Coordinates of N, CA and C and ligand atoms in Angstrom, one line a residue:
X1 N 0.9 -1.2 0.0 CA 0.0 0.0 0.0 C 0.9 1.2 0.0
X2 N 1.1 2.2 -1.2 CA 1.6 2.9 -1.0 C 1.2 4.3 0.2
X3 N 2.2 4.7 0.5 CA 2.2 6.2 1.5 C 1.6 7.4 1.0
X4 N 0.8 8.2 2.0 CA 0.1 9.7 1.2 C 1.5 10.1 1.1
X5 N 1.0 11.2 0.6 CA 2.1 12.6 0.3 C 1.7 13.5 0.4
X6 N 2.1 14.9 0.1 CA 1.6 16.2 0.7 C 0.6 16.4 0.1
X7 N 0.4 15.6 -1.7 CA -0.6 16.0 -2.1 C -2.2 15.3 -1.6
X8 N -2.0 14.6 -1.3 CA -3.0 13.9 -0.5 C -3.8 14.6 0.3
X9 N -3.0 15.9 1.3 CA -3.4 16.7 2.0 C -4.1 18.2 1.0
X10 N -3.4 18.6 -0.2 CA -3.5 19.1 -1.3 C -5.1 19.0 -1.2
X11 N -5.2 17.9 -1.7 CA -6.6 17.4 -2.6 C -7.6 17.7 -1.4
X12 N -7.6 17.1 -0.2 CA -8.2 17.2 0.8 C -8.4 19.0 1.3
X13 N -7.9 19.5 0.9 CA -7.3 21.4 1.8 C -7.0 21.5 2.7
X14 N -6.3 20.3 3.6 CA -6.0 20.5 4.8 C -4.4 21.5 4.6
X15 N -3.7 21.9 3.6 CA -3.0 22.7 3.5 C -3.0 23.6 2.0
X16 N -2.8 24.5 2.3 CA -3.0 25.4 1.4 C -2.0 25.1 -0.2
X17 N -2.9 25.5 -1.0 CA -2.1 25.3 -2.5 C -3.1 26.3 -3.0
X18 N -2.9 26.7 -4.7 CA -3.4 27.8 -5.6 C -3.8 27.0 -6.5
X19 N -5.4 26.5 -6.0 CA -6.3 25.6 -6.9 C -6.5 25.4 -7.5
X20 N -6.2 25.5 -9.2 CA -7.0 26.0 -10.3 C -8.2 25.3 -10.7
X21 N -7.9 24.0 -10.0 CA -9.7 22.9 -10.9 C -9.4 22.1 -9.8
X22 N -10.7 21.6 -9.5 CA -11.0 20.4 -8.7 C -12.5 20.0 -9.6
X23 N -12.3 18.3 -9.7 CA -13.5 17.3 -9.6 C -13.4 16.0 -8.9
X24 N -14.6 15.7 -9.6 CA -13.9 14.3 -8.3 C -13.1 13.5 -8.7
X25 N -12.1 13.3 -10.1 CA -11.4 12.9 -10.5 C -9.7 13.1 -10.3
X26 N -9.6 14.7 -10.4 CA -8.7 15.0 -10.2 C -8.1 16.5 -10.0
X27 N -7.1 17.1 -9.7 CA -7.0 17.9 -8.9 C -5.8 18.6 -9.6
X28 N -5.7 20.3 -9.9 CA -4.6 21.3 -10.6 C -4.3 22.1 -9.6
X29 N -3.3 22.2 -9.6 CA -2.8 23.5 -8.5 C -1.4 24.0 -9.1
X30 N -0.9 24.9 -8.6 CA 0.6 25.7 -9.2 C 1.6 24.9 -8.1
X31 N 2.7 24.9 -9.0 CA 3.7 23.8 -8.5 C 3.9 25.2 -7.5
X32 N 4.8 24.9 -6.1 CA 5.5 26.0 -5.6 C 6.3 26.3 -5.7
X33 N 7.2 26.0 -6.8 CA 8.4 26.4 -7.5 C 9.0 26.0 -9.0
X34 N 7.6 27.2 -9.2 CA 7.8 26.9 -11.0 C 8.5 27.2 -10.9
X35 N 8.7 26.2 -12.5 CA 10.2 26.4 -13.6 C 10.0 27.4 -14.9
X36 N 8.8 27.9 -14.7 CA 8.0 28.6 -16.2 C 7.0 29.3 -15.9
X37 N 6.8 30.3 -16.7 CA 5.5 31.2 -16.1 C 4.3 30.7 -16.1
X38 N 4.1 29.4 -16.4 CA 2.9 28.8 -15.9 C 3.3 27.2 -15.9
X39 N 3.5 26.9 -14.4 CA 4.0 25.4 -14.0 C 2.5 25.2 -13.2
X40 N 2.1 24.2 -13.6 CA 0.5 23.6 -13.1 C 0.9 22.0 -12.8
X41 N 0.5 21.4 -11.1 CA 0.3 20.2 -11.7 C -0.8 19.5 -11.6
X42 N -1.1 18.7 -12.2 CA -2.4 17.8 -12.3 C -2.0 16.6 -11.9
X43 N -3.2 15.9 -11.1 CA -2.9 14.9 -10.2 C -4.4 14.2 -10.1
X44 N -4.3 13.1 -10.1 CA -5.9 12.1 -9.8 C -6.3 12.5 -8.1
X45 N -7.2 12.6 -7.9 CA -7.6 12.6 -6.4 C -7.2 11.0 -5.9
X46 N -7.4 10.0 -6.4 CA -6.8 8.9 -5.3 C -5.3 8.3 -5.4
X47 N -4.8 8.2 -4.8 CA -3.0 7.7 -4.9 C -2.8 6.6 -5.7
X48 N -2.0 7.3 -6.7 CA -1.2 6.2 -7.3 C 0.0 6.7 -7.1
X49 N 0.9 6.1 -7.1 CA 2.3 6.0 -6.6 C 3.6 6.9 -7.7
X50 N 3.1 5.5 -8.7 CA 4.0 6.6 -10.0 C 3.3 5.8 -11.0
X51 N 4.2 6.1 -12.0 CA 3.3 5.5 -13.7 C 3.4 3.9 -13.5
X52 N 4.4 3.2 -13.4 CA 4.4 1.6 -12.9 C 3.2 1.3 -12.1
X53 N 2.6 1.9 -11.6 CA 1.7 1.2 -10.7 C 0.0 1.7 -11.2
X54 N 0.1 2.2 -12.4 CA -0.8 2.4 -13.0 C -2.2 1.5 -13.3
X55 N -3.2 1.3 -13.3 CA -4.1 -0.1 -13.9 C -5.2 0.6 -14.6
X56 N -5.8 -0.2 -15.2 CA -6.9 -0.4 -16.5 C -7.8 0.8 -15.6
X57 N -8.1 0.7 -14.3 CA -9.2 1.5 -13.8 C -8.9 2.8 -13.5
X58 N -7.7 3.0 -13.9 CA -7.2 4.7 -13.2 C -7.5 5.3 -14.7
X59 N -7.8 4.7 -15.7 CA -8.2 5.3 -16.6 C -9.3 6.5 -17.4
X60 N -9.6 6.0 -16.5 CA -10.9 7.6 -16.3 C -10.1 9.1 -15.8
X61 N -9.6 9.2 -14.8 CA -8.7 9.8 -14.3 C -7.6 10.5 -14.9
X62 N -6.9 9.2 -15.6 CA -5.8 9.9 -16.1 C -6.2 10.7 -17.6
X63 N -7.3 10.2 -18.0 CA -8.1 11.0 -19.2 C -8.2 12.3 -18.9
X64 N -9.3 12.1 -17.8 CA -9.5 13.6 -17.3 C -8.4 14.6 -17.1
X65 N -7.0 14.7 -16.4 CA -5.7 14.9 -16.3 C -5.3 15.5 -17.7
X66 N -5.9 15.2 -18.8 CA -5.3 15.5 -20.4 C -6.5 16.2 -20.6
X67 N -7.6 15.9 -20.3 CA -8.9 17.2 -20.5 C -8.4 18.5 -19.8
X68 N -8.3 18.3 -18.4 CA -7.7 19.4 -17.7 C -6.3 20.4 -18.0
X69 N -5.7 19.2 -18.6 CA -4.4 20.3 -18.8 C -5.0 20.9 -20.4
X70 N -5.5 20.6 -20.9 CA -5.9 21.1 -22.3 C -6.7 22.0 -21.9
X71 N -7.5 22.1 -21.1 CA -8.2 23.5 -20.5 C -7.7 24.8 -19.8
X72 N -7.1 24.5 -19.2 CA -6.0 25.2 -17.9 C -5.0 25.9 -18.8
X73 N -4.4 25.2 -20.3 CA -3.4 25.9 -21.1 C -3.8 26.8 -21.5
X74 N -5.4 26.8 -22.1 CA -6.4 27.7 -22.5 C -6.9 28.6 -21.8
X75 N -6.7 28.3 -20.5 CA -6.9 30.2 -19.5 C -5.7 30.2 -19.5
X76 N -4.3 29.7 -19.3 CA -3.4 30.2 -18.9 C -2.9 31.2 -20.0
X77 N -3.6 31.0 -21.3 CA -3.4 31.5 -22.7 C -2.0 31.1 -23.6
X78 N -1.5 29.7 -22.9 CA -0.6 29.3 -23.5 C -0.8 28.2 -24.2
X79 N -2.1 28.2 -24.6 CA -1.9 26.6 -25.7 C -1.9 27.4 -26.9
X80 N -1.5 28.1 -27.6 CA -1.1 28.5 -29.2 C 0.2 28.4 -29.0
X81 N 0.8 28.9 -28.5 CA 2.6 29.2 -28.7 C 2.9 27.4 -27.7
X82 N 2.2 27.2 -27.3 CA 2.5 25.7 -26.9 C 3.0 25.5 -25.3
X83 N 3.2 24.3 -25.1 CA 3.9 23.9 -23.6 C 3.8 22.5 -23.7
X84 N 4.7 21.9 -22.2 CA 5.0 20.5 -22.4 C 4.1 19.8 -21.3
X85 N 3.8 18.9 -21.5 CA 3.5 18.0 -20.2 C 4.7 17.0 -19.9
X86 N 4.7 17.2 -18.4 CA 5.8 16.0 -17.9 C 5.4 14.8 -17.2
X87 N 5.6 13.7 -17.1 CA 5.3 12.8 -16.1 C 6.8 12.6 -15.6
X88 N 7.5 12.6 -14.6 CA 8.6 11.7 -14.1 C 7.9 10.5 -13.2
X89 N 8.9 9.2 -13.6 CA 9.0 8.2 -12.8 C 10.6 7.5 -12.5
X90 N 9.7 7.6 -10.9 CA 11.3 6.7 -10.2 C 12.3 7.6 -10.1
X91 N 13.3 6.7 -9.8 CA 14.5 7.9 -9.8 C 15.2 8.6 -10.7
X92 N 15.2 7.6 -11.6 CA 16.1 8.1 -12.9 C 15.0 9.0 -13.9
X93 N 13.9 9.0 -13.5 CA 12.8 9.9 -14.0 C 13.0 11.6 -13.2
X94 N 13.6 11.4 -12.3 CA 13.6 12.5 -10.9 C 12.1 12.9 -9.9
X95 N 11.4 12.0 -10.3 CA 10.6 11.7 -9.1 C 10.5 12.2 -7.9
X96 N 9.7 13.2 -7.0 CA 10.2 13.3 -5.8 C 9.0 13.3 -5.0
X97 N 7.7 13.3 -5.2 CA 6.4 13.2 -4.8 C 6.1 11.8 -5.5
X98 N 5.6 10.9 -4.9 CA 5.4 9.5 -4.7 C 3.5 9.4 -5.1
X99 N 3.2 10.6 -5.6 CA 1.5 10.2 -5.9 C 1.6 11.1 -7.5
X100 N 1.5 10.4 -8.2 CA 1.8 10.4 -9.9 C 0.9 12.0 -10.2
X101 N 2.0 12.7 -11.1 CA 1.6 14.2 -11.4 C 1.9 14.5 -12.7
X102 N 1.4 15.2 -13.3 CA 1.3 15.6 -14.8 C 1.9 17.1 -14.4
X103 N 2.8 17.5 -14.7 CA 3.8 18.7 -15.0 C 3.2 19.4 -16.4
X104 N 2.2 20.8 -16.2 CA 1.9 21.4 -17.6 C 2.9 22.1 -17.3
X105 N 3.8 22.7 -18.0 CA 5.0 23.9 -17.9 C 4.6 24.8 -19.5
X106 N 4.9 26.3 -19.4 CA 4.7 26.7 -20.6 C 4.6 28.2 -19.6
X107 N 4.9 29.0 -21.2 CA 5.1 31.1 -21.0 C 6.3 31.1 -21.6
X108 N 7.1 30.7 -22.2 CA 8.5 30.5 -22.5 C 8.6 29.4 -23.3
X109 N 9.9 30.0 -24.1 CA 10.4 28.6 -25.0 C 11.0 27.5 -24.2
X110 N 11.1 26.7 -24.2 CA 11.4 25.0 -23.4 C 12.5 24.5 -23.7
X111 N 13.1 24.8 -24.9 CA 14.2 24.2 -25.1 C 13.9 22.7 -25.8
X112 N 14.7 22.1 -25.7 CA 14.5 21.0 -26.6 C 14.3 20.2 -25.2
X113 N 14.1 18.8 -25.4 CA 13.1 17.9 -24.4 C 14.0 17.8 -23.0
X114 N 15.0 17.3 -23.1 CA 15.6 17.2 -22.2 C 17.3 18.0 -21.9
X115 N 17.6 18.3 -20.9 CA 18.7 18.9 -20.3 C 19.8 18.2 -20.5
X116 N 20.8 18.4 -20.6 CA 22.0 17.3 -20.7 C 23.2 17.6 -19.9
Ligands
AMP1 P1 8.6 15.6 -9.3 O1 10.0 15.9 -9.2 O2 8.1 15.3 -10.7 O3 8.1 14.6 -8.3 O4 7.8 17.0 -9.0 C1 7.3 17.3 -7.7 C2 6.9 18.8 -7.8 O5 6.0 19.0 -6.7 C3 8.0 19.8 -7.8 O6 8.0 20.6 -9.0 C4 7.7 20.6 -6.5 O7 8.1 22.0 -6.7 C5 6.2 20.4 -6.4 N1 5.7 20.5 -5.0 C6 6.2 19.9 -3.9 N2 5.5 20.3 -2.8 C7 4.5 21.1 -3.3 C8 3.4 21.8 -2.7 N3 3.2 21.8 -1.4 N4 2.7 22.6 -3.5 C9 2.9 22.7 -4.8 N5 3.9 22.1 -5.4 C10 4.7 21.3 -4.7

């Protein structure tokens, strides 16, 4: 059984974050230390761990997660000029919250995909 994490508390509001969408599926808020003028992440309301531990039924969820970030780009007014979604997993992914998040980043050019 995997462990909550902060965002667990997130989803719940027992600590404060900058909400942008709640359903009962899943849950946007601003990273606390964007990397871009609009770092958002999206997250399912129930825990999954990371992408490995994914199953057939979290698929409602993780749909909704790509509806939402397609909406949210759209007030953020960065879906024309574009932005990236991230998932990391594990370590070699750089992983550091343990309940699986979708990284919208975007306001800026990105560079090419990865850092080297
Ligand atoms: P990752 O490295 O993919 O696991 O990303 C975790 C992200 O969560 C980082 O970008 C952190 O800045 C962000 N983060 C951690 N704690 C909070 C929090 N309390 N509120 C908002 N974002 C957070």
């Amino acid at each position: 059984m995997a462990e909550e994490t902060i965002f667990s508390k997130i989803i719940r509001r027992e600590i404060p974050a900058d909400i942008l969408f709640q359903d009962d599926l899943v849950t946007a808020f601003r990273d606390i230390n964007p990397l871009a003028p609009s770092h958002i992440l999206i997250i399912p309301n129930h825990l999954i761990a990371t992408v490995n531990d994914v199953k057939a039924s979290d698929e409602r969820a993780l749909g909704r997660m790509m509806t939402v970030a397609a909406k949210i780009a759209e007030e953020e007014g960065i879906a024309n000029d574009g932005y990236r979604l991230i998932m990391n997993c594990n370590k070699h992914g750089g992983q550091e919250v343990y309940h699986i998040h979708m990284h919208l980043v975007g306001g800026r050019p990105l560079g090419r995909i990865l850092a080297t």
